[in-house]
Coordinates of C-alpha atoms and ligand atoms in Angstrom, one line a residue:
M7 CA 155.8 62.8 104.9
R8 CA 152.6 62.3 106.6
K9 CA 151.8 60.0 109.4
K10 CA 148.4 58.5 108.8
R11 CA 146.1 57.0 111.4
L12 CA 148.2 55.5 114.2
T13 CA 146.1 52.7 115.3
G14 CA 146.0 50.3 118.2
W15 CA 146.7 50.8 121.9
V16 CA 147.9 47.4 122.9
C17 CA 151.5 47.8 124.0
G18 CA 154.2 45.9 122.0
K19 CA 157.8 46.8 121.4
G20 CA 159.7 47.7 124.5
F21 CA 156.8 48.0 127.0
D22 CA 155.7 45.6 129.7
V23 CA 152.4 47.2 130.4
K24 CA 149.4 46.1 128.5
G25 CA 146.1 47.9 127.8
S26 CA 143.2 47.3 125.6
F27 CA 140.7 49.7 124.2
Q28 CA 137.2 49.5 125.7
Y29 CA 134.2 50.8 123.9
H30 CA 132.0 51.5 126.9
P31 CA 133.8 53.3 129.7
R32 CA 130.5 54.6 131.2
E33 CA 129.0 51.1 131.6
T34 CA 131.8 50.0 133.9
T35 CA 131.3 49.8 137.6
G36 CA 133.2 48.5 140.7
Q37 CA 136.4 46.6 139.9
E38 CA 135.8 46.9 136.2
G39 CA 135.5 50.7 136.7
F40 CA 138.7 50.8 138.6
R41 CA 140.4 48.8 135.9
W42 CA 139.0 51.2 133.3
R43 CA 140.2 54.2 135.3
S44 CA 143.7 52.8 135.7
F45 CA 143.8 52.1 132.0
F46 CA 142.6 55.6 131.3
C47 CA 145.4 57.0 133.5
L48 CA 147.9 54.8 131.7
L49 CA 146.6 56.1 128.4
V50 CA 146.9 59.7 129.5
F51 CA 150.3 59.0 130.8
L52 CA 151.3 57.5 127.4
L53 CA 149.8 60.3 125.5
L54 CA 151.6 62.9 127.6
F55 CA 154.9 61.4 128.1
F56 CA 155.7 59.7 124.8
P57 CA 156.2 61.8 121.8
D58 CA 154.3 60.7 118.7
D59 CA 156.8 58.3 117.4
A60 CA 157.6 56.5 120.6
R61 CA 154.0 56.2 121.6
C62 CA 152.9 52.7 122.3
Q63 CA 151.2 51.3 119.3
R64 CA 150.9 48.1 117.3
R65 CA 150.9 49.5 113.8
T66 CA 151.7 52.7 112.0
H67 CA 151.2 53.8 108.4
E68 CA 153.4 56.6 107.0
I69 CA 152.9 58.2 103.6
F70 CA 155.9 59.9 101.9
F71 CA 155.6 62.1 98.8
E72 CA 151.8 62.1 99.3
G73 CA 149.8 63.0 96.2
T74 CA 152.8 62.5 93.8
D75 CA 153.0 59.7 91.2
Y76 CA 155.6 58.0 93.4
E77 CA 153.7 58.1 96.7
L78 CA 155.4 55.7 99.1
N79 CA 153.4 53.9 101.8
V80 CA 155.3 52.3 104.7
Y81 CA 153.5 50.0 107.2
R82 CA 155.0 49.0 110.5
I83 CA 153.5 46.2 112.5
Y84 CA 154.8 45.6 116.0
G85 CA 154.2 42.2 117.7
E86 CA 152.8 41.9 121.1
R87 CA 156.2 40.5 122.2
P88 CA 159.5 42.0 121.1
G89 CA 161.6 40.2 118.5
K90 CA 163.3 40.7 115.2
T91 CA 162.3 43.0 112.4
L92 CA 161.8 41.8 108.8
L93 CA 161.6 44.4 106.0
L94 CA 159.5 43.4 102.9
I95 CA 160.0 45.5 99.8
G96 CA 157.7 44.8 96.9
G97 CA 157.4 46.5 93.5
I98 CA 160.8 48.1 93.3
Q99 CA 160.5 47.4 89.6
G100 CA 156.9 47.9 88.4
D101 CA 156.6 45.0 85.9
E102 CA 157.0 42.3 88.6
P103 CA 153.5 41.9 90.1
G104 CA 154.1 38.7 92.0
G105 CA 156.3 40.6 94.5
F106 CA 154.0 43.6 95.2
L107 CA 150.8 41.6 95.2
S108 CA 152.3 39.2 97.7
A109 CA 153.7 41.9 100.0
D110 CA 150.4 43.9 100.1
P111 CA 148.3 41.8 102.5
Y112 CA 151.2 41.6 104.9
A113 CA 150.5 45.2 105.7
D114 CA 147.3 44.1 107.4
I115 CA 148.4 41.1 109.5
C116 CA 148.8 41.0 113.2
L117 CA 151.9 39.7 115.0
S118 CA 152.3 38.1 118.4
K119 CA 156.1 38.3 118.2
G120 CA 158.6 40.3 116.3
N121 CA 158.0 43.1 113.8
L122 CA 157.4 43.7 110.1
I123 CA 158.1 46.8 108.0
V124 CA 156.1 46.4 104.8
V125 CA 156.6 48.6 101.7
P126 CA 154.3 46.9 99.2
R127 CA 154.9 49.3 96.4
A128 CA 158.4 50.8 96.5
N129 CA 158.2 52.2 92.9
F130 CA 154.5 53.1 92.5
H131 CA 155.0 55.1 89.4
S132 CA 156.6 52.2 87.6
I133 CA 153.8 49.9 88.8
V134 CA 151.1 52.1 87.4
L135 CA 153.0 52.2 84.1
R136 CA 153.7 48.5 84.4
Q137 CA 157.3 49.0 83.4
R138 CA 160.6 48.2 85.1
I139 CA 162.1 51.7 84.9
V140 CA 160.8 55.2 84.8
N141 CA 163.9 57.4 85.0
Q142 CA 166.4 54.9 86.2
D143 CA 166.4 51.4 87.7
M144 CA 165.4 52.0 91.3
N145 CA 167.3 48.8 92.4
R146 CA 170.5 50.2 91.0
Q147 CA 170.5 53.5 93.1
F148 CA 171.6 52.2 96.5
D149 CA 175.3 53.2 96.0
E150 CA 174.3 56.9 95.5
E151 CA 173.8 59.6 98.1
A152 CA 172.4 62.4 95.9
R153 CA 168.7 62.9 95.5
H154 CA 168.2 63.9 91.9
T155 CA 165.3 61.8 90.8
Y156 CA 162.2 60.5 92.5
E157 CA 163.9 57.1 92.5
T158 CA 166.8 58.3 94.6
K159 CA 164.4 60.1 97.0
V160 CA 162.5 56.9 97.6
V161 CA 165.8 54.9 97.9
S162 CA 167.0 57.3 100.7
I163 CA 163.9 56.3 102.7
L164 CA 164.3 52.6 101.9
K165 CA 167.9 52.9 103.2
R166 CA 166.7 54.2 106.5
L167 CA 164.2 51.3 106.7
I168 CA 166.9 48.8 106.0
Q169 CA 169.0 50.3 108.9
E170 CA 166.0 49.6 111.2
S171 CA 165.7 46.0 110.2
D172 CA 167.3 42.6 111.0
C173 CA 166.6 41.1 107.6
L174 CA 165.5 42.3 104.2
L175 CA 163.5 40.5 101.5
N176 CA 163.3 42.3 98.1
L177 CA 160.5 40.6 96.2
H178 CA 161.0 40.2 92.5
D179 CA 159.7 38.2 89.5
G180 CA 162.6 37.0 87.4
S181 CA 163.2 35.5 84.0
G182 CA 163.2 31.7 83.4
F183 CA 164.4 29.3 86.1
Y184 CA 167.7 29.5 87.9
S185 CA 169.8 26.4 87.9
D186 CA 173.5 26.1 89.0
T187 CA 174.2 24.0 85.9
W188 CA 173.3 24.8 82.3
E189 CA 170.2 22.7 81.4
N190 CA 168.7 24.8 78.6
Q191 CA 168.0 28.3 77.4
D192 CA 165.3 28.8 80.0
R193 CA 167.0 26.9 82.9
N194 CA 170.6 27.9 83.6
P195 CA 172.9 29.9 85.9
L196 CA 172.1 33.2 84.4
R197 CA 168.3 33.0 84.9
Y198 CA 166.6 34.3 88.1
G199 CA 163.2 32.6 88.5
Q200 CA 162.5 30.3 91.5
S201 CA 165.6 31.3 93.4
L202 CA 166.6 32.9 96.7
I203 CA 169.4 35.3 95.8
A204 CA 172.1 36.6 98.2
D205 CA 175.3 38.6 97.5
A206 CA 177.6 36.2 99.3
E207 CA 177.7 32.7 100.9
V208 CA 178.9 34.2 104.2
H209 CA 179.7 37.8 105.2
M210 CA 181.6 38.8 108.3
N211 CA 180.2 42.1 109.6
P212 CA 183.3 44.1 110.4
A213 CA 181.3 46.3 112.8
T214 CA 180.2 43.5 115.1
G215 CA 182.5 40.6 114.1
E216 CA 179.3 38.6 113.5
E217 CA 179.2 36.0 110.7
I218 CA 176.2 36.3 108.5
R219 CA 175.6 32.9 107.0
L220 CA 173.4 33.8 104.0
G221 CA 173.8 30.5 102.1
E222 CA 172.9 28.4 105.1
M223 CA 169.8 30.5 105.8
A224 CA 168.7 30.5 102.1
R225 CA 169.1 26.7 101.8
A226 CA 167.1 26.0 104.9
V227 CA 164.4 28.3 103.7
A228 CA 164.4 26.8 100.2
A229 CA 164.0 23.3 101.7
R230 CA 161.1 24.5 103.8
I231 CA 159.4 26.1 100.8
N232 CA 160.1 23.2 98.5
S233 CA 158.4 20.8 100.9
Q234 CA 155.2 22.8 100.1
I235 CA 155.6 22.8 96.3
E236 CA 154.6 19.6 94.6
N237 CA 156.0 20.3 91.2
S238 CA 159.8 19.9 91.5
E239 CA 160.3 22.0 88.3
H240 CA 159.2 24.9 90.5
H241 CA 161.5 24.3 93.4
F242 CA 163.6 27.2 94.8
R243 CA 167.3 27.2 94.8
F244 CA 169.9 29.3 96.5
N245 CA 171.5 31.6 93.9
N246 CA 174.7 33.2 95.2
H247 CA 175.5 36.2 93.1
R248 CA 178.9 36.6 94.7
S249 CA 178.4 40.3 93.8
R250 CA 181.5 41.5 95.5
E251 CA 183.9 39.0 93.9
A252 CA 186.0 40.1 90.9
E253 CA 184.7 37.3 88.6
S254 CA 181.0 37.7 89.6
P255 CA 178.7 37.7 86.6
H256 CA 176.4 40.1 88.6
K257 CA 178.6 43.1 89.4
E258 CA 175.6 45.4 88.6
Q259 CA 174.1 44.1 91.9
R260 CA 176.6 46.2 93.8
K261 CA 174.1 49.0 93.5
S262 CA 171.2 47.0 94.7
A263 CA 169.2 47.1 97.9
T264 CA 170.4 43.7 99.1
Y265 CA 174.0 44.6 98.5
Y266 CA 173.6 47.9 100.5
A267 CA 171.8 46.1 103.3
L268 CA 174.5 43.4 103.6
F269 CA 177.8 45.3 103.1
T270 CA 176.9 48.7 104.4
C271 CA 174.4 47.8 107.2
G272 CA 175.4 44.2 108.1
V273 CA 171.7 43.2 107.5
P274 CA 171.2 39.8 105.9
A275 CA 169.3 40.4 102.7
F276 CA 167.8 38.2 100.0
G277 CA 166.2 38.8 96.6
I278 CA 163.2 36.5 96.3
E279 CA 162.6 35.7 92.7
T280 CA 159.6 33.8 91.4
S281 CA 159.6 32.9 87.7
K282 CA 157.9 35.3 85.2
S283 CA 156.9 32.1 83.4
L284 CA 154.5 31.0 86.1
P285 CA 150.9 32.2 86.4
L286 CA 150.4 35.2 88.6
E287 CA 148.6 33.1 91.3
L288 CA 151.5 30.8 91.7
K289 CA 154.0 33.7 91.8
V290 CA 152.1 35.2 94.7
R291 CA 151.7 31.8 96.5
H292 CA 155.4 31.1 96.2
H293 CA 156.3 34.6 97.5
N294 CA 154.0 34.0 100.4
L295 CA 155.7 30.7 101.2
A296 CA 159.1 32.4 101.1
I297 CA 158.1 35.3 103.4
N298 CA 156.4 32.9 105.8
A299 CA 159.5 30.7 105.9
F300 CA 161.8 33.6 106.6
M301 CA 159.4 34.9 109.3
D302 CA 159.5 31.5 110.9
R303 CA 163.3 31.4 110.7
L304 CA 163.5 34.9 112.4
G305 CA 161.0 33.9 115.1
I306 CA 158.4 36.4 113.9
V307 CA 155.0 34.9 114.7
Q308 CA 151.8 35.9 113.0
E309 CA 148.7 36.1 115.1
T310 CA 145.6 34.7 113.5
P311 CA 142.9 35.9 113.3
G312 CA 144.5 38.8 115.2
V313 CA 143.0 41.3 117.7
N314 CA 141.8 44.7 116.4
L315 CA 140.3 47.0 118.9
D316 CA 141.2 50.3 117.2
P317 CA 138.7 53.1 118.1
P318 CA 136.1 53.1 115.4
E319 CA 135.8 56.3 113.5
L320 CA 133.4 57.5 110.8
D321 CA 135.0 59.0 107.8
Y322 CA 132.0 60.1 105.8
L323 CA 128.4 59.2 104.8
V324 CA 127.1 59.2 101.2
I325 CA 123.6 60.7 101.2
A326 CA 121.2 61.3 98.4
V327 CA 118.8 64.2 98.7
N328 CA 115.6 63.8 96.7
E329 CA 116.6 62.0 93.5
E330 CA 119.8 64.1 93.0
L331 CA 123.3 62.8 92.8
P332 CA 124.4 61.7 96.3
V333 CA 126.7 64.0 98.3
V334 CA 129.6 63.1 100.6
V335 CA 129.1 64.4 104.2
G336 CA 132.1 64.1 106.5
N337 CA 132.0 63.2 110.2
Q338 CA 130.8 66.2 112.2
Q339 CA 129.6 68.1 109.2
T340 CA 126.1 69.5 108.6
L341 CA 123.8 68.6 105.7
Y342 CA 121.3 71.3 104.8
V343 CA 118.0 70.3 103.3
Q344 CA 114.7 72.1 102.7
P345 CA 111.6 71.0 104.6
G346 CA 110.0 68.1 102.8
D347 CA 113.1 66.9 101.1
T348 CA 113.7 63.2 101.2
I349 CA 117.1 61.8 102.2
M350 CA 118.6 58.4 101.8
I351 CA 122.0 57.2 103.3
S352 CA 123.5 54.9 100.8
H353 CA 127.0 54.3 102.2
I354 CA 129.0 54.5 105.5
E355 CA 132.8 54.9 105.1
A356 CA 134.7 54.2 108.4
N357 CA 137.8 52.5 109.5
Y358 CA 135.8 49.3 109.8
E359 CA 133.8 47.5 107.1
R360 CA 131.5 45.4 109.2
G361 CA 129.2 46.1 112.2
L362 CA 128.2 49.6 110.9
T363 CA 124.8 51.3 111.2
A364 CA 123.5 54.8 110.7
D365 CA 120.6 55.9 112.8
L366 CA 118.5 58.9 111.7
I367 CA 117.3 60.0 115.1
G368 CA 113.5 60.2 115.3
F369 CA 113.0 58.3 112.1
G370 CA 112.9 54.6 111.1
T371 CA 114.7 52.1 113.3
I372 CA 118.2 51.9 114.7
S373 CA 119.4 51.0 111.2
D374 CA 118.4 53.5 108.6
V375 CA 120.8 52.8 105.7
R376 CA 119.1 52.6 102.2
K377 CA 115.7 53.9 103.5
K378 CA 114.1 57.1 102.3
F379 CA 112.8 59.7 104.8
S380 CA 111.0 63.0 104.3
I381 CA 112.7 65.6 106.6
Q382 CA 110.5 68.1 108.3
R383 CA 112.7 69.1 111.2
E384 CA 116.3 69.3 112.3
T385 CA 117.8 66.0 113.4
Q386 CA 121.0 64.0 113.5
I387 CA 122.5 60.8 112.0
V388 CA 124.4 58.8 114.6
V389 CA 126.7 56.2 113.2
R390 CA 127.7 53.2 115.3
K391 CA 130.2 50.4 115.0
D392 CA 128.4 47.7 116.9
Y393 CA 127.3 49.5 120.0
Y394 CA 129.9 52.3 119.8
P395 CA 128.9 55.7 118.5
C396 CA 131.7 56.6 116.1
G397 CA 130.4 59.6 114.1
K398 CA 127.7 62.1 113.7
V399 CA 126.1 64.2 110.9
T400 CA 123.7 67.0 111.6
I401 CA 120.7 67.5 109.3
S402 CA 119.6 71.2 109.3
L403 CA 116.9 73.1 107.5
R404 CA 117.6 76.0 105.2
S405 CA 115.6 77.4 102.3
E406 CA 118.6 77.4 99.9
P407 CA 121.8 75.5 99.2
P408 CA 124.8 75.1 99.9
R409 CA 123.9 71.6 100.9
V410 CA 127.0 70.6 103.0
L411 CA 128.5 72.9 105.6
Q412 CA 131.9 72.1 107.1
T413 CA 131.8 72.5 110.9
K414 CA 134.6 73.7 113.1
G415 CA 136.5 71.2 115.0
R416 CA 137.1 69.0 112.1
T417 CA 140.9 68.8 112.3
D418 CA 141.8 66.0 109.9
S419 CA 140.7 67.7 106.7
E420 CA 143.2 68.8 104.1
P421 CA 144.5 72.3 104.5
P422 CA 143.7 74.6 101.5
R423 CA 146.4 74.4 98.9
D424 CA 147.1 78.1 98.8
Q425 CA 148.2 78.2 102.5
K426 CA 151.9 79.0 103.1
P427 CA 154.2 76.0 103.6
A428 CA 155.3 75.6 107.2
V429 CA 157.1 73.0 109.3
K430 CA 155.0 71.2 111.9
T431 CA 157.6 69.0 113.6
F432 CA 161.2 67.9 113.3
R433 CA 161.9 64.2 113.7
I434 CA 165.4 64.0 115.1
Q435 CA 167.7 61.3 116.6
I436 CA 170.0 62.0 119.4
N437 CA 172.6 59.2 119.9
G438 CA 170.2 57.0 118.0
K439 CA 167.1 57.8 120.1
E440 CA 164.3 59.3 118.2
K441 CA 162.6 62.5 119.4
V442 CA 160.0 64.9 117.9
C443 CA 160.4 68.6 118.3
R444 CA 157.9 71.3 117.3
N445 CA 158.8 74.1 114.9
N446 CA 161.0 76.8 116.6
E447 CA 161.8 74.6 119.5
R448 CA 165.2 74.5 121.2
V449 CA 167.0 71.2 121.7
T450 CA 170.1 71.0 124.0
L451 CA 172.9 68.5 123.3
V452 CA 176.2 67.8 124.9
K453 CA 179.1 68.4 122.5
G454 CA 179.9 65.0 121.0
D455 CA 176.3 63.8 120.9
L456 CA 175.4 62.3 117.5
F457 CA 172.6 64.2 116.0
E458 CA 170.4 63.4 112.9
I459 CA 167.5 65.1 111.3
V460 CA 165.5 62.2 110.2
D461 CA 162.7 64.2 108.5
V462 CA 160.3 67.1 109.0
T463 CA 156.6 67.0 108.9
A464 CA 154.5 69.8 107.4
E465 CA 151.7 72.0 108.7
N466 CA 151.3 72.9 105.0
G467 CA 153.2 71.9 101.9
D468 CA 155.4 69.0 100.8
P469 CA 158.5 68.5 103.0
S470 CA 160.1 66.3 100.3
V471 CA 160.8 69.3 98.2
W472 CA 162.1 71.5 101.0
V473 CA 165.8 71.9 102.0
V474 CA 166.6 71.2 105.6
N475 CA 169.9 72.8 106.4
F476 CA 171.9 72.4 109.6
K477 CA 174.0 75.7 109.4
G478 CA 177.6 74.9 109.9
F479 CA 177.4 71.3 108.7
V480 CA 178.3 70.2 105.3
G481 CA 176.5 67.0 104.6
D482 CA 177.3 65.8 101.2
R483 CA 180.7 67.2 100.3
R484 CA 180.4 66.3 96.6
S485 CA 177.3 68.5 96.2
N486 CA 176.6 71.0 99.0
D487 CA 173.0 71.5 98.2
G488 CA 172.4 72.2 101.9
E489 CA 170.2 69.2 102.4
D490 CA 171.1 67.6 105.7
R491 CA 168.3 65.1 106.4
G492 CA 169.7 61.6 106.9
F493 CA 173.2 62.5 107.9
V494 CA 174.5 61.6 111.4
I495 CA 176.3 64.6 112.7
N496 CA 179.0 64.4 115.3
T497 CA 178.5 67.6 117.2
A498 CA 182.1 67.6 118.5
K499 CA 183.7 67.3 115.1
D500 CA 181.4 68.0 112.2
L501 CA 180.4 71.7 112.8
L502 CA 181.9 74.9 111.7
S503 CA 181.5 77.4 114.6
R504 CA 181.6 80.5 112.4
Y505 CA 178.1 79.5 111.2
S506 CA 176.8 79.3 114.8
I507 CA 174.5 82.1 116.0
D508 CA 177.0 83.2 118.6
K509 CA 180.0 82.5 116.4
Q510 CA 181.4 80.5 119.4
G511 CA 179.8 77.1 118.5
R512 CA 177.3 77.2 121.3
S513 CA 174.1 77.5 119.3
Y514 CA 173.3 76.5 115.8
P515 CA 170.2 77.0 113.7
V516 CA 168.6 74.3 111.5
V517 CA 166.8 76.2 108.8
V518 CA 164.1 74.8 106.5
T519 CA 163.5 76.6 103.2
Y520 CA 161.3 76.2 100.2
Q521 CA 162.3 78.2 97.1
N522 CA 164.8 80.1 99.3
A523 CA 162.0 81.3 101.7
E524 CA 162.2 80.1 105.3
V525 CA 159.4 77.7 106.3
G526 CA 160.7 76.5 109.7
K527 CA 163.5 76.5 112.2
L528 CA 165.0 74.5 115.0
F529 CA 167.7 75.7 117.5
V530 CA 170.4 73.3 118.6
D531 CA 172.3 74.4 121.7
L532 CA 175.5 72.7 122.6
K533 CA 176.8 72.2 126.2
E534 CA 180.4 71.4 127.1
P535 CA 180.7 67.8 128.3
R536 CA 181.2 67.5 132.1
N537 CA 184.3 65.5 132.9
Ligands
LIG11 ZN1 163.3 42.6 89.8

């Protein structure tokens, strides 16, 4: 799993303080300067004292199984004010484009209240193949704990996201039109299209005693959606699968995401089905209506047009030398040319699309994109987003190629593939609170604390194929493959002291291996509770 760019500095979830990114610290004076300084102190404070995952931020993007055919992208958007969290899952079956095409743009919205977790393409492999199933139906794997196929690996991550949420919408396109009475072949109780599906009318969550009124919620949302759909043939209806009941015609749903959410996690969950018979544009529109109505109901408020003050950053320039094929030159890299060569910048790739200029210093004007220049001396290209310099490329002279030289200090490039796999960090939870530890670090717990290894991140290699083993803990008793990510361990009861380092149960190793070779380690020390 890789955490991509963490963007935004305006505080949201759980914090009272507010800061905003300023492009021009040096221009500020007097009171403004003071404000800048105090913001800067706050920023340093946040960077120093909050580990990666707890750092104040408005959106995150995580990539799991990166570079595989089933890469999984998870977007979290935090509202400025705290509130409920809605999870949107699209594309769990690849031949239902209404769902994933609708979910996709929600990854980019801003929220003023509440939070969204967006998984636009849960089953990317099946989407590219445009088929429902690759190895097995991903939406029938939520009863399993094992991780045998890529589908079950993805499902284990979706389960964790469900546990973080207050409501789940699983976005589908279904056959025909659902109706609670038989009207015809295409419109009857066994069809799915244009319905909001739940697994029960009401469910009492035994953990909290709370009554989850799914039917009431779905009917209210359907009424809201239908007021915006003129053609009554396309109106949505509540479709109660009664999946847990003995005479349910939909017992296969007991292995679905919504069933897991409701009955295992106590999270209200709905399948949103648009009809496969409708044109794609209508499917997407109707999904949007449903998502918006659920957001409204949960008090999650979208911010339009939204505030985006992420620090601008150049990714790369595309530059043609003479009339040759253009080359890609990354931020902070050097392009070597021979005296008299002409160069032309044809494209700027940055985390913004608008407001970008590239200025070849000493040539042309402040905006030199798509202009040809003959280079006689060393110079630089300064890239700006509006007035903010966000990247730099050096042009140096040399009599021979190679053209592009990678400079030191570029930290975000991919490590060479032949480097040895190694753990970078452990993402753990202690009594439900998330913490990030570096490789080989020690963590001290009080016996009885609940401990979970959420995941590990890699310095090199793919953590999804590693085995993370808490020595002395047997996670899955049916198949002890040693994989312990995702299990909540009671440190008073679940550990066998003979596997501890001291054999007394005071210190246990967590060992990460790849093909039986150790790639990382974490030490867990247990203190006796004080009475
Ligand atoms: Zn489906």
